[in-house]
Coordinates of C-alpha atoms and ligand atoms in Angstrom, one line a residue:
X111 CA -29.4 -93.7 -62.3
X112 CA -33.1 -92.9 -62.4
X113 CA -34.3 -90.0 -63.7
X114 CA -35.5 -86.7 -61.9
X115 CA -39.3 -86.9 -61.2
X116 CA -39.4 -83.3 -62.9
X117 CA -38.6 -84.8 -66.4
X118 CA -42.0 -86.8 -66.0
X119 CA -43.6 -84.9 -64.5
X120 CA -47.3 -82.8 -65.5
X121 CA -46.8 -79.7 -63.8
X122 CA -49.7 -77.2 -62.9
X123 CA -49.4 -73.4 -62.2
X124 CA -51.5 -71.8 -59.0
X125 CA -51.9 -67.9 -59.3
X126 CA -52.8 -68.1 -55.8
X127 CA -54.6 -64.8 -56.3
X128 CA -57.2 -66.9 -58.3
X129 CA -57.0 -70.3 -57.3
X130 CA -59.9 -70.1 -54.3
X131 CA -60.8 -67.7 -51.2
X132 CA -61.3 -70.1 -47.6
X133 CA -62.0 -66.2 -45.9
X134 CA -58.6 -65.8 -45.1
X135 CA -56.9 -62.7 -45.4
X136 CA -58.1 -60.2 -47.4
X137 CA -62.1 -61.0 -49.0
X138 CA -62.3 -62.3 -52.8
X139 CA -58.5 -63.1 -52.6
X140 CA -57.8 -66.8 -52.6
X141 CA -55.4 -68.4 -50.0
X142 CA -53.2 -71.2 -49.3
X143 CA -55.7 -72.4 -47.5
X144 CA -58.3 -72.6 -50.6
X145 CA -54.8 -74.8 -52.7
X146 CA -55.3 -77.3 -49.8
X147 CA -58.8 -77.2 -50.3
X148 CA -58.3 -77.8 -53.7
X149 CA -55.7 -80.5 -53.9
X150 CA -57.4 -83.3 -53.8
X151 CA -58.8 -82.3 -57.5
X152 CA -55.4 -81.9 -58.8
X153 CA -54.4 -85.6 -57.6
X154 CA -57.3 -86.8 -59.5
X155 CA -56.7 -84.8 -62.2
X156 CA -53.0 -86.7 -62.3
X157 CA -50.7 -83.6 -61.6
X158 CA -47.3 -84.1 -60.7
X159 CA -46.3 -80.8 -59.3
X160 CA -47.8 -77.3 -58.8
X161 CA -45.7 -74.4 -59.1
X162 CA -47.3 -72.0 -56.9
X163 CA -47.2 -68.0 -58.0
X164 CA -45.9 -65.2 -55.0
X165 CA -48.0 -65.6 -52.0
X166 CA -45.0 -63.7 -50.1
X167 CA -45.5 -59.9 -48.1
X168 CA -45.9 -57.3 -50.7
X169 CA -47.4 -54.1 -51.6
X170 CA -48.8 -55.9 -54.4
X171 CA -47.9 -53.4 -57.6
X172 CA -47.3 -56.0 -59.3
X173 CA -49.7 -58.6 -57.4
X174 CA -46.8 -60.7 -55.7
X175 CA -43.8 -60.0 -58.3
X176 CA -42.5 -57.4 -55.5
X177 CA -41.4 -59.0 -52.8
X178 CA -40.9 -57.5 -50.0
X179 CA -39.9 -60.2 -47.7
X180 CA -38.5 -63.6 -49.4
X181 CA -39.4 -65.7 -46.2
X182 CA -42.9 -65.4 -45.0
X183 CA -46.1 -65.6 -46.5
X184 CA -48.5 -62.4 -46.8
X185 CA -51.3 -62.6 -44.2
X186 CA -53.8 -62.0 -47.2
X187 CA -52.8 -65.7 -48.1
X188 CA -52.0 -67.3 -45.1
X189 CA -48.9 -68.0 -42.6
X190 CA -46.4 -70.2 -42.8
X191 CA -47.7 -73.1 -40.6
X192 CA -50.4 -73.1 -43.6
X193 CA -47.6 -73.1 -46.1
X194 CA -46.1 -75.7 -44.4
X195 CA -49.7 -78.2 -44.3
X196 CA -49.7 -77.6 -47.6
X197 CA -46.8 -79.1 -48.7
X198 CA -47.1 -81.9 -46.6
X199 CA -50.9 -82.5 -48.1
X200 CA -49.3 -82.2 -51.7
X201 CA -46.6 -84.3 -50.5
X202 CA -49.2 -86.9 -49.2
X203 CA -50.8 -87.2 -52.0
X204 CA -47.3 -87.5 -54.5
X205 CA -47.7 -83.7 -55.5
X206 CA -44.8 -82.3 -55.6
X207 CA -44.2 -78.0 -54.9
X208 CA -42.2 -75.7 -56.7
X209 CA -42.4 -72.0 -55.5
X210 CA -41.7 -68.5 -57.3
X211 CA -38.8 -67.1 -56.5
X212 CA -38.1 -63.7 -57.7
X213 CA -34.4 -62.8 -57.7
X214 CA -34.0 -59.9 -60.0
X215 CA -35.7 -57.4 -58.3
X216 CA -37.5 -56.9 -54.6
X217 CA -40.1 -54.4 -53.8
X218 CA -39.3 -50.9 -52.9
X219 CA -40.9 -52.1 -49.3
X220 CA -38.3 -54.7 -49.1
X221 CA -35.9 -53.3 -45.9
X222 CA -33.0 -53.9 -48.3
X223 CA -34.4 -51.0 -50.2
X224 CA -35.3 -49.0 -47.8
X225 CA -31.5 -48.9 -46.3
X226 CA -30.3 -48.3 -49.8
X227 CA -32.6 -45.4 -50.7
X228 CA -31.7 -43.9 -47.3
X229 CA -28.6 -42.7 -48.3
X230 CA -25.3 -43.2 -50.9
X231 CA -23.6 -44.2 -48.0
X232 CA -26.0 -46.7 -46.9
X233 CA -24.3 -50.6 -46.3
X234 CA -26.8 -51.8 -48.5
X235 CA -26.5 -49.0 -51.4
X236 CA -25.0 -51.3 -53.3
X237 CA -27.0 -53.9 -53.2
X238 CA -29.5 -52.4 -55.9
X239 CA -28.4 -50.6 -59.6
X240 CA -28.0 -46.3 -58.2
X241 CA -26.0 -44.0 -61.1
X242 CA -25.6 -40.3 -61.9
X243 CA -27.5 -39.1 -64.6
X244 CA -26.7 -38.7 -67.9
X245 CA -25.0 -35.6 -69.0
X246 CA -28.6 -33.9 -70.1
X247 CA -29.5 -35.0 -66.2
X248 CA -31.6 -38.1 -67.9
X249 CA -31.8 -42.1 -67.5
X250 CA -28.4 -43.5 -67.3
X251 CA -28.9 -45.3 -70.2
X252 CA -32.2 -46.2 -73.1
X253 CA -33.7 -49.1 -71.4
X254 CA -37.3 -49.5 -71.2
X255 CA -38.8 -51.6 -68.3
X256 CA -41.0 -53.9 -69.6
X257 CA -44.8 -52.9 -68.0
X258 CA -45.4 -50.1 -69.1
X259 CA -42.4 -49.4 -71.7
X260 CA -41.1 -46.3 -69.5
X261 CA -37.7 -45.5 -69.0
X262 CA -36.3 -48.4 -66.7
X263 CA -34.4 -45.8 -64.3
X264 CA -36.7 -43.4 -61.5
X265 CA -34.7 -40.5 -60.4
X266 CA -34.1 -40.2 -56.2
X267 CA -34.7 -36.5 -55.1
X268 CA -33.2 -37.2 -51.7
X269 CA -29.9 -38.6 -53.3
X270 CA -29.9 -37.0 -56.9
X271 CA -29.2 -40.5 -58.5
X272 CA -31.3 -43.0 -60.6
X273 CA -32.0 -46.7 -60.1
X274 CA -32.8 -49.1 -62.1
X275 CA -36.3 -51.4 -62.2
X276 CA -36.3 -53.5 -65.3
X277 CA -40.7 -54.0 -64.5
X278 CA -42.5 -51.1 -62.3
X279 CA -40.5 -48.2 -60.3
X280 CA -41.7 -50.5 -57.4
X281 CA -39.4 -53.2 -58.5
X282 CA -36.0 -51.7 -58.0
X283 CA -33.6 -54.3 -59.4
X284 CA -30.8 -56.3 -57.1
X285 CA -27.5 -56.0 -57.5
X286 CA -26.3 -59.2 -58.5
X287 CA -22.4 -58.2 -58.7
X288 CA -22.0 -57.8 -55.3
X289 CA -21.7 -61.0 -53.6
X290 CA -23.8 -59.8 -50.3
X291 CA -26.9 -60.4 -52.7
X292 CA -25.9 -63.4 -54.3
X293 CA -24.9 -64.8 -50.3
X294 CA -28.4 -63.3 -49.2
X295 CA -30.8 -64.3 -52.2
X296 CA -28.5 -67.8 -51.6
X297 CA -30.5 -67.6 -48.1
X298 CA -34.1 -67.2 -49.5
X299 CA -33.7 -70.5 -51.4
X300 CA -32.0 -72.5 -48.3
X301 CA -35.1 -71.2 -46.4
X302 CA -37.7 -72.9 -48.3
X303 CA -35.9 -75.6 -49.3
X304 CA -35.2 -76.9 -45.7
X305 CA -38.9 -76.1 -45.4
X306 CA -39.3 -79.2 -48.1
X307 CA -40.4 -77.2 -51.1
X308 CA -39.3 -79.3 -54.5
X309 CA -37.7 -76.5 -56.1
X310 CA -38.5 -73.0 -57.8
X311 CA -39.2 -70.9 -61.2
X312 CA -36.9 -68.5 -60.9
X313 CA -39.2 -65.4 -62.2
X314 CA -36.8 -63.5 -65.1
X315 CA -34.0 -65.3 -64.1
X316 CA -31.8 -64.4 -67.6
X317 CA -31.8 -60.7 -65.8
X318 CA -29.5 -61.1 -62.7
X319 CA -26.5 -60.6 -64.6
X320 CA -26.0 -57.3 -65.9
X321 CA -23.3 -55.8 -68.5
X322 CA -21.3 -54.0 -66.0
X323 CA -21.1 -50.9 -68.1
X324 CA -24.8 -50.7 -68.3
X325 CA -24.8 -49.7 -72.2
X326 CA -27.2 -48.3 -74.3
X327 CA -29.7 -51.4 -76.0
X328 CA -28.7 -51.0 -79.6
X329 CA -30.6 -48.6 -81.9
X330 CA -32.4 -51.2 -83.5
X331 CA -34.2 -53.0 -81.1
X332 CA -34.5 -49.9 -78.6
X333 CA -38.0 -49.6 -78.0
X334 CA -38.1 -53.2 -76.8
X335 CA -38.3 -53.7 -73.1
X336 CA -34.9 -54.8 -71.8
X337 CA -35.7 -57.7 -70.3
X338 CA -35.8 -59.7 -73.7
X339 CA -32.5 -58.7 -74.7
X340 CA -30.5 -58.9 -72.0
X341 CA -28.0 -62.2 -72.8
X342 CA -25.7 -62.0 -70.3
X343 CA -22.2 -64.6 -69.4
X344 CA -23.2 -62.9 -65.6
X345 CA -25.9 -65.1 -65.4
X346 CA -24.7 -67.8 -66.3
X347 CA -22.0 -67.8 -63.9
X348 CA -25.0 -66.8 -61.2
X349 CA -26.4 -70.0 -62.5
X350 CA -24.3 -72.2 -61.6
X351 CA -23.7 -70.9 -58.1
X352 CA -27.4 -71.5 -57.8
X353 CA -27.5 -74.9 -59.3
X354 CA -25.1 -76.2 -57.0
X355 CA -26.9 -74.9 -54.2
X356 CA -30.1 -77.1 -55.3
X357 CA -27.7 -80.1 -56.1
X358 CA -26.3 -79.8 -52.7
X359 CA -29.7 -80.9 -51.2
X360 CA -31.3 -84.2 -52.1
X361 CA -34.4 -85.3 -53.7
X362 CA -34.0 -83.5 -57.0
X363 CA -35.0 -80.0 -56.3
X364 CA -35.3 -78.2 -59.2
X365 CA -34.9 -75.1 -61.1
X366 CA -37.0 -73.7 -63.7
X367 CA -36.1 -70.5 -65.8
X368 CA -37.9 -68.0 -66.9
X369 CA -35.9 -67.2 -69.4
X370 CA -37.6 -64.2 -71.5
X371 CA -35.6 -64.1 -74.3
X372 CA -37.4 -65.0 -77.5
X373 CA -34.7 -67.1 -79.2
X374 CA -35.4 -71.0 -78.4
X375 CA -31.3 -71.3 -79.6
X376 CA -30.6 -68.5 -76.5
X377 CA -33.0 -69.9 -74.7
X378 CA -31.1 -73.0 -74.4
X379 CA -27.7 -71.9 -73.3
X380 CA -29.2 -71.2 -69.9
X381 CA -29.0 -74.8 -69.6
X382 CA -25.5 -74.5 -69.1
X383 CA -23.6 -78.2 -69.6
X384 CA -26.4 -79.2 -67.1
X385 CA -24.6 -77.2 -64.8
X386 CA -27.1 -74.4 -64.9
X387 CA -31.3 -74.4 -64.7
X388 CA -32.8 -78.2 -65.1
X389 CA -35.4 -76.3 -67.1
X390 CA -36.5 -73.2 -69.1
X391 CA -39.2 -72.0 -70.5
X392 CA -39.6 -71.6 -73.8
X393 CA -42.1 -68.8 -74.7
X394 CA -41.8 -68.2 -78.6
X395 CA -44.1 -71.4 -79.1
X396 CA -46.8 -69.6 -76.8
X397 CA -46.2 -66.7 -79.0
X398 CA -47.0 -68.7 -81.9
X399 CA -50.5 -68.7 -84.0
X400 CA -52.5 -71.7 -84.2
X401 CA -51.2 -72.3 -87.6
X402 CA -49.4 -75.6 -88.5
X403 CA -46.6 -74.3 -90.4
X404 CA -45.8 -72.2 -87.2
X405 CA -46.4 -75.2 -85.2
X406 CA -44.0 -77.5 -86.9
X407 CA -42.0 -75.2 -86.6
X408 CA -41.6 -74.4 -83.5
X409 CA -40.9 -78.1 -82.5
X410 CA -38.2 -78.5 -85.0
X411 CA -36.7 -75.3 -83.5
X412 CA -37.3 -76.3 -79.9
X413 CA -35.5 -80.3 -81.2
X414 CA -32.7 -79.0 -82.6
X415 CA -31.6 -76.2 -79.5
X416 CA -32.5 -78.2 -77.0
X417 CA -31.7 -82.2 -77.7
X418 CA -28.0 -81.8 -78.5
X419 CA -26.9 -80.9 -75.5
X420 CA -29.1 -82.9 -73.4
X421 CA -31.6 -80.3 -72.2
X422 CA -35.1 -81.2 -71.2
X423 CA -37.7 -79.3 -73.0
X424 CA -40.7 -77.6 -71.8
X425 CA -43.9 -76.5 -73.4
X426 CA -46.5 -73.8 -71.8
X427 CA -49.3 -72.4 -73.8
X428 CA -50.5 -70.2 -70.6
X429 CA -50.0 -68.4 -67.9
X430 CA -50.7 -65.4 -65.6
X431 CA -48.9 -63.3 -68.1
X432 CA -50.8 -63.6 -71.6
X433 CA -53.9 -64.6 -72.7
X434 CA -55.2 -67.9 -71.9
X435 CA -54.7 -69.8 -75.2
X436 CA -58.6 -71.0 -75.9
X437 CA -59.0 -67.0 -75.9
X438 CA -55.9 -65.9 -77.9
X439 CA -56.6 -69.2 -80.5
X440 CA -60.2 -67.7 -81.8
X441 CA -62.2 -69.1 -78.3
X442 CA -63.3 -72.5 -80.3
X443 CA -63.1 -75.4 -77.6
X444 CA -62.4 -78.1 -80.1
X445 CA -59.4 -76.2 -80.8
X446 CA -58.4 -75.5 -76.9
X447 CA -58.6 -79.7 -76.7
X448 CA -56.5 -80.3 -79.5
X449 CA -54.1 -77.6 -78.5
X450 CA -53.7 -80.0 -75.0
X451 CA -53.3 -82.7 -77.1
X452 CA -50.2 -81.2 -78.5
X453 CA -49.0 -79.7 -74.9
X454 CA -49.3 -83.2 -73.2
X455 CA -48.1 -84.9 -76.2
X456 CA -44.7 -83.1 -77.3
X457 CA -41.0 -84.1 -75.8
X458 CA -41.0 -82.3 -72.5
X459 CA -42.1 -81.3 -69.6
X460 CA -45.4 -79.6 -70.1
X461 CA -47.1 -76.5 -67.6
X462 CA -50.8 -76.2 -67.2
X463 CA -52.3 -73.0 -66.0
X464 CA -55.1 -73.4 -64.1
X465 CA -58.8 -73.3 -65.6
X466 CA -57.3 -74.3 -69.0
X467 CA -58.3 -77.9 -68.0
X468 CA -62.3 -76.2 -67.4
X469 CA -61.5 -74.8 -71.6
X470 CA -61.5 -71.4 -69.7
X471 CA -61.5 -68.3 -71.5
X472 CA -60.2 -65.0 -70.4
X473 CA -62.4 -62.9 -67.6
X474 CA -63.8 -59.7 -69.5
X475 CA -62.2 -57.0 -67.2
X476 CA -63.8 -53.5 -67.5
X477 CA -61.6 -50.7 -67.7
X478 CA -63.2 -49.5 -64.5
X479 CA -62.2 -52.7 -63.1
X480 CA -58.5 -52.8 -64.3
X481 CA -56.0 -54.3 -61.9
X482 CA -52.9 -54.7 -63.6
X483 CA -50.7 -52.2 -65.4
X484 CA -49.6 -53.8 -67.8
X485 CA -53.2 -55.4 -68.6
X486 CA -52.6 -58.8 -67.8
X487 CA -56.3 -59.2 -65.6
X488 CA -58.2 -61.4 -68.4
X489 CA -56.2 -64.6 -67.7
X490 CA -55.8 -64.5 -64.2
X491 CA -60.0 -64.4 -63.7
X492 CA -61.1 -66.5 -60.4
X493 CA -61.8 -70.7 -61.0
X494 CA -65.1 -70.9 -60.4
X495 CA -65.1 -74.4 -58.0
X496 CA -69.1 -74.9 -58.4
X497 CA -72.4 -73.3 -60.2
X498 CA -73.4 -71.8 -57.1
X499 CA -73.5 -67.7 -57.3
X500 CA -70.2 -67.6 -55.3
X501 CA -68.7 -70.9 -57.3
X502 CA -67.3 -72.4 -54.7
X503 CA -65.5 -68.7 -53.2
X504 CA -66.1 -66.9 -49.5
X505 CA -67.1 -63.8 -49.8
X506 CA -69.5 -62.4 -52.4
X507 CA -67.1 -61.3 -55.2
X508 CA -63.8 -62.2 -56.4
X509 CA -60.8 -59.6 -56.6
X510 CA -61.4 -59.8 -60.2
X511 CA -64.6 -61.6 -62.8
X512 CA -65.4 -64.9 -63.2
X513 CA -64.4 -66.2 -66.8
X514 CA -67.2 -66.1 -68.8
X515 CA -69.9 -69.2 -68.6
X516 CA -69.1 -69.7 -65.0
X517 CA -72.4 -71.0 -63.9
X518 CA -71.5 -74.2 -66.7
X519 CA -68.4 -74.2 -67.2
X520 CA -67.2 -74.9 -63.1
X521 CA -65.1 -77.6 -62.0
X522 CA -68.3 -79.6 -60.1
X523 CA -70.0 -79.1 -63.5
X524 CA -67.3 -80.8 -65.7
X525 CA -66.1 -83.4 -63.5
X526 CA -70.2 -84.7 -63.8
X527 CA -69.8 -84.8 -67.5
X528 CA -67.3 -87.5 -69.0
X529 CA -67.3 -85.9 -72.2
X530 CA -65.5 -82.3 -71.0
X531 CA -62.6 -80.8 -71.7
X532 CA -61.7 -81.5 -68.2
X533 CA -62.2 -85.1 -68.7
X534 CA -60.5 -85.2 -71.6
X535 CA -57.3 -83.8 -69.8
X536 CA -57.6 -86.4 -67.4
X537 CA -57.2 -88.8 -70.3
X538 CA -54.7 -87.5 -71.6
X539 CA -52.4 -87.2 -68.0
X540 CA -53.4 -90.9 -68.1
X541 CA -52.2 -92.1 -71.0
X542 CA -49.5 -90.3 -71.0
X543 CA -48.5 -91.7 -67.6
X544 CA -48.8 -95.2 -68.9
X545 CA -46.9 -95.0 -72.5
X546 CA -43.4 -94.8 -72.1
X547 CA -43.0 -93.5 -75.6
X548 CA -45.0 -90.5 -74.2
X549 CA -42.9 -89.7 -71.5
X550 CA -39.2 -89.8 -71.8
X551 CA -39.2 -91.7 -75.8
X552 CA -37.7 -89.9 -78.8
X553 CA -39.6 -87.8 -81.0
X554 CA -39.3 -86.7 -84.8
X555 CA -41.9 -84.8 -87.4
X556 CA -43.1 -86.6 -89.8
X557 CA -44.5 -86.0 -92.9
X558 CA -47.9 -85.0 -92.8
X559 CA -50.7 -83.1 -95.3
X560 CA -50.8 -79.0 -95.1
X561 CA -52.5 -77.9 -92.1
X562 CA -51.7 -80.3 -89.9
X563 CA -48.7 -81.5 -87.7
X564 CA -47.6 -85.3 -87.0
X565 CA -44.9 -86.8 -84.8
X566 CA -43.6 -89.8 -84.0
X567 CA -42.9 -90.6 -80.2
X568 CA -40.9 -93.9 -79.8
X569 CA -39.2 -96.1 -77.1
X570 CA -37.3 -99.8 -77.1
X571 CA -40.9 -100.8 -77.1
X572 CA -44.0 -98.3 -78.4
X573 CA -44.4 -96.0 -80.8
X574 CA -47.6 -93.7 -81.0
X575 CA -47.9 -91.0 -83.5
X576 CA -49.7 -88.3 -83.0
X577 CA -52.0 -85.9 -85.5
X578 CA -53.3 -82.7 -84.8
X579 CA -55.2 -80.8 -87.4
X580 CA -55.0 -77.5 -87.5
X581 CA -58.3 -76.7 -90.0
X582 CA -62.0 -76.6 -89.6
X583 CA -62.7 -78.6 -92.5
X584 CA -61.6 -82.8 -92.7
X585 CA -58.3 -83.5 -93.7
X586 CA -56.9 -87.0 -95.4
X587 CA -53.8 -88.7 -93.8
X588 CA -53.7 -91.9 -94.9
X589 CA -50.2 -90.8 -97.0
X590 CA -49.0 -90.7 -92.9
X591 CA -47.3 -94.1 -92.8
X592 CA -49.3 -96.6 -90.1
X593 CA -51.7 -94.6 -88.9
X594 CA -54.4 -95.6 -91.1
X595 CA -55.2 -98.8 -89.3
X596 CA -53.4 -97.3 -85.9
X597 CA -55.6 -97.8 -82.8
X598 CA -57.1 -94.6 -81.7
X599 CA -55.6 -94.4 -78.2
X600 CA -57.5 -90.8 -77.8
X601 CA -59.2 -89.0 -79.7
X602 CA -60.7 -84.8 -78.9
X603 CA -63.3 -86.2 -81.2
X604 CA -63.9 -89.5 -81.7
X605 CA -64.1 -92.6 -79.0
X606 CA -61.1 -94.8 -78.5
X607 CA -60.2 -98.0 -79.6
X608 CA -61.2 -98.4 -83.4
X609 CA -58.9 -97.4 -85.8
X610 CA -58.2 -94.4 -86.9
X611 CA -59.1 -94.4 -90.9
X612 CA -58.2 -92.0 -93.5
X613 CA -59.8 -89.0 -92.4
X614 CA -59.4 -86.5 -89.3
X615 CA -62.0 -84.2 -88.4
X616 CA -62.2 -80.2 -88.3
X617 CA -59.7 -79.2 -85.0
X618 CA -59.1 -82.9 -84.3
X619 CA -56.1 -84.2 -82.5
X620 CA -55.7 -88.1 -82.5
X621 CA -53.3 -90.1 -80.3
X622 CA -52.7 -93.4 -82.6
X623 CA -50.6 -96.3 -81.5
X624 CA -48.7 -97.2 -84.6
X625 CA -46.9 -100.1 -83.4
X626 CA -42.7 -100.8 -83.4
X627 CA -40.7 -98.0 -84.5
X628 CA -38.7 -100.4 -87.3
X629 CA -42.0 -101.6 -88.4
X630 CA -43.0 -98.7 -90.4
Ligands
GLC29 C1 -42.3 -62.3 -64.8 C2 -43.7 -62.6 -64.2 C3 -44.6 -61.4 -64.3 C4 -44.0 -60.3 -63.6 C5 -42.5 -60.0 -64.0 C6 -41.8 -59.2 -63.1 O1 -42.4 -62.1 -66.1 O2 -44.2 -63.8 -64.8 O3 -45.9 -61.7 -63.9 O4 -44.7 -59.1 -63.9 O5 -41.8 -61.2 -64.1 O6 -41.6 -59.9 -61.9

C-alpha cells in the first residue's frame, strides 16, 4: 500500500482575507478569485496542498471563525462556481485543497442559532450549550473563553438562561451530544467533499466533546481559557465518527486537528489507533524560543509521543493566530531561513503560512486600526504580489497594512533574486522532494555542540544530517560524526556542493549528506 499524499506533502496556509483582492466582493479584501490568481506561484514554489482559512457567510467577529452558513462561500470572497474553478486549477496543477471547517461553534447568525435563541422550546434548543444560572444568578460554571478571557457563558434576557461560547459571545458553541449536530455537521463535510475538496483542519476540534456536567476548570489553572484544557473521551468518540466518514470516500481525504492543548503527549492521543485525525497540530514547538535546548527538545518530545503509535507528525512555526516567527524570533532573516531549514527538514508534515517564504514580518497595526479582539492583526498583514503602490491588490488599500518593507520585500521582487529567502524555500521544497531520507526516513538527535541542534534523517539508502545553529557567533562541529567532509546539499549561508568543514556560521543551518546510515 502506498502512502497518503498528505504524509509528503508541503502544505501552505491561505488567510484568504490576505492572500490578494481581484475586486471582488468587498474592496481591500482578497478573494478566491485572487488564490487562483495566485496559484500558479505556489506550484512553482513546490507546494503540495493549501489549506484554505473560512471564506464561508459570516458576520465576520471573528473574520471567518463564525460561520454562519457551512455551505456557501461569502460574496466578499466569491461564489461557489469560483470555489469550484479553484479546485479544479489546484487540482490541475497537483495542488491539492484542504478547507477550514469549524465544528465547535457557528455564528450567532447561523439559522441554527437563531431557532435556538428563539425560545427553550425551540427544536433546535438543544443543539447549542443553554443552562440556568448559578445559584448567585452567575455563569454556569468558571470557564473563560479564550479571546478576550471573559466568562465563556452570555446571559439571554428573553429566555433567562446562559450559553456557552468557548471564543467571542458571537460564537455560541454546538451541542455535540445530541446526535442532530453530529448528523448535520456530518452534512457540512459530505458537502464539500463531493465538491472534491482533499480534506479539512478541523478548527479546535479537541472541543466538541464536552464533560456532560459542565464542571468548574480546577482552581489551579482557572484563569486559563478553556479551550486548552478541555481533554475530553467525547471527542474522541466524535472522532472516529468523523474519520470514518473521510475513510468512506476515496482519494485519501484528510483530517487535520487543531488540537489546542499544549501537551505534545495529549496532543497525540487525538490520533486515536489511526482511527481518529490523520494529523494534529502540535503548537508547543511554535511556542517555543529560538533556543537550542528548547529546540531539541521539543523534537525529542514530539519523537517519543508521536512515533510509537504510528502517528505522523506535524510542524508549524506560523499562522493567522500568533506572530509570524521571523517577528516573534528577534526579526533577523538569517535566523527566519534557518528556522525553514528546521521546519522543512524535521519528521513530518510541515505548514507554511503564507509570506513566511517572502521572510515576512508582522504588519504594524495602529491601535486606531485594530481589527481583531484578541490582537491577532500583525500576522495576518496583506502579501504584497509586486512593488507597485497597490503590490499587486485592486483597490487602493488593503483591509489591513502591508508588512513592513513591502516595496522590496514582494513576491515579483524576490522571485528576480536567486539569493532570497524565497528562493531559498524553493530549494529546500526541492531537495526535500528528491531525498527520500527527507521525506518519510527515520530521524534521531544526535550529539551536537551547545547552541545548536543535529539530526540524522535516514532511509534503506541516504542519510543527511542536518545542523542548525542557534548563535550569532561560529560554532565548531567537527566532534558531529561525518559531517565534516559531508557534501553541503544546502546551505542558508554558504553555496552548495563543497564540503561542509569544521565550522558553521552565526544563524546557519546546513543540509549535509553524510552518506549510509551503518557507515558512521
Ligand atoms: C482557532 C482559529 C482562530 C479562531 C478560533 C475560534 O484557534 O485558528 O483563528 O479565533 O479557533 O474559531
Amino acid at each position: 500500500m502506498t502512502d497518503p499524499w498528505w504524509k509528503s506533502a508541503v502544505a501552505y496556509q491561505i488567510y484568504p482575507r490576505s492572500f490578494c483582492d481581484t475586486g471582488v466582493g468587498a474592496e481591500g479584501v482578497g478573494d478566491l478569485g485572487g488564490i487562483r490568481r495566485h496559484l500558479e506561484h505556489l506550484a512553482w514554489l513546490g507546494v503540495d496542498a493549501v489549506w484554505i482559512s473560512p471564506f464561508f457567510p459570516s458576520p465576520g467577529f471573528d473574520y471567518g471563525y463564525d460561520v454562519a452558513d457551512y455551505c456557501d462561500v461569502d460574496p466578499m470572497f466569491g461564489d461557489l462556481d469560483t470555489f469550484d474553478a479553484l479546485v479544479a486549477d489546484a487540482h490541475a496543477l497537483g495542488i491539492k485543497v484542504v478547507i477550514d471547517w469549524v465544528p465547535n461553534h457557528t455564528s450567532i447568525d447561523h439559522p441554527w442559532f437563531v431557532a435556538s435563541r428563539s425560545s427553550p422550546e425551540d427544536p433546535h434548543r438543544d443543539w447549542y450549550v443553554w443552562r440556568d444560572p448559578a445559584a448567585d444568578g452567575g455563569p454556569p460554571n468558571n470557564w473563560i473563553e479564550s479571546l478576550t478571557m471573559g466568562p465563556a457563558w452570555t446571559f439571554d434576557d428573553a429566555s433567562g438562561q446562559y450559553y456557552l461560547h468557548c471564543f467571542l459571545p458571537e460564537q455560541p458553541d454546538l451541542n455535540w451530544a445530541n446526535p442532530a449536530v453530529v448528523s448535520a455537521m456530518c452534512d457540512t463535510l459530505r458537502f464539500w467533499l463531493d465538491r472534491g475538496v482533499d480534506g479539512f483542519r478541523m478548527d479546535v476540534v479537541h472541543l466538541i466533546g464536552k464533560d456532560p456536567s459542565l464542571a468548574d476548570d480546577p482552581a489551579e489553572v482557572a484563569g486559563l481559557p478553556h479551550v486548552v484544557l478541555n481533554d475530553r473521551s467525547e471527542t474522541h468518540a466524535h472522532l472516529r465518527t468523523i474519520r470514518a466518514l473521510l475513510d468512506s470516500y476515496d482519494g485519501d481525504r484528510v483530517s487535520i486537528g487543531e488540537v489546542y492543548l499544549l501537551d505534545t503527549e495529549l496532543v497525540a492521543e487525538h490520533y486515536g489507533n489511526d482511527d481518529e485525525l490523520h494529523m494534529c497540530f502540535n503548537f508547543a514547538p511554535l511556542h517555543a524560543p529560538w533556543d537550542a535546548a528548547a529546540w531539541h527538545e521539543q523534537i525529542r518530545v514530539a519523537a517519543s509521543a508521536f512515533d510509537p503509535r504510528g502517528a505522523w507528525p506535524t510542524w508549524v512555526l506560523s499562522n493567522h493566530d500568533n506572530p509570524r516567527h521571523r517577528s516573534r524570533y528577534g526579526g533577523s532573516e538569517a535566523r527566519a531561513r534557518a528556522a525553514a531549514v528546521l521546519l522543512l527538514t524535521l519528521r513530518g508534515t510541515p505548514f507554511l503560512y503564507m509570506g513566511e517564504e517572502l521572510g515576512l514580518l508582522d504588519a504594524e497595526v495602529d491601535p486606531t486600526q485594530r481589527r481583531d479582539p484578541a490582537g491577532r492583526d500583525g500576522c495576518r498583514g496583506p502579501i504584497p504580489w509586486d512593488g507597485t503602490p497597490t503590490h499587486g491588490w485592486a483597490g487602493d488599500s488593503p483591509w489591513l497594512p502591508w508588512p513592513p518593507d513591502a516595496a522590496r520585500r514582494n513576491v515579483a521582487n524576490l522571485r528576480d533574486d536567486p539569493t532570497s529567502i524565497l528562493h531559498l524555500y524553493r530549494r529546500l521544497i526541492a531537495i526535500r522532494r528528491r531525498t527520500a531520507a527527507l521525506v518519510g526516513g527515520a530521524s534521531e538527535l544526535v550529539d551536537s555542540p551547545d547552541g545548536t541542534v543535529a539530526f540524522r534523517r535516514f532511509d534503506g539508502d541516504s542519510s543527511v544530517t542536518v545542523l542548525v545553529n542557534f548563535l550569532e557567533r561560529n560554532v565548531d562541529v567537527s566532534s558531529v560524526a561525518d559531517v565534516v567532509d559531508g557534501t553541503v546539499l544546502l546551505s542558508t549561508i554558504r553555496p552548495p556542493g563543497e564540503p561542509c568543514g569544521a565550522v558553521l556560521e552565526p544563524d546557519e543551518a546546513v543540509i549535509v549528506a553524510t552518506g549510509q546510515p551503518g557507515g558512521r
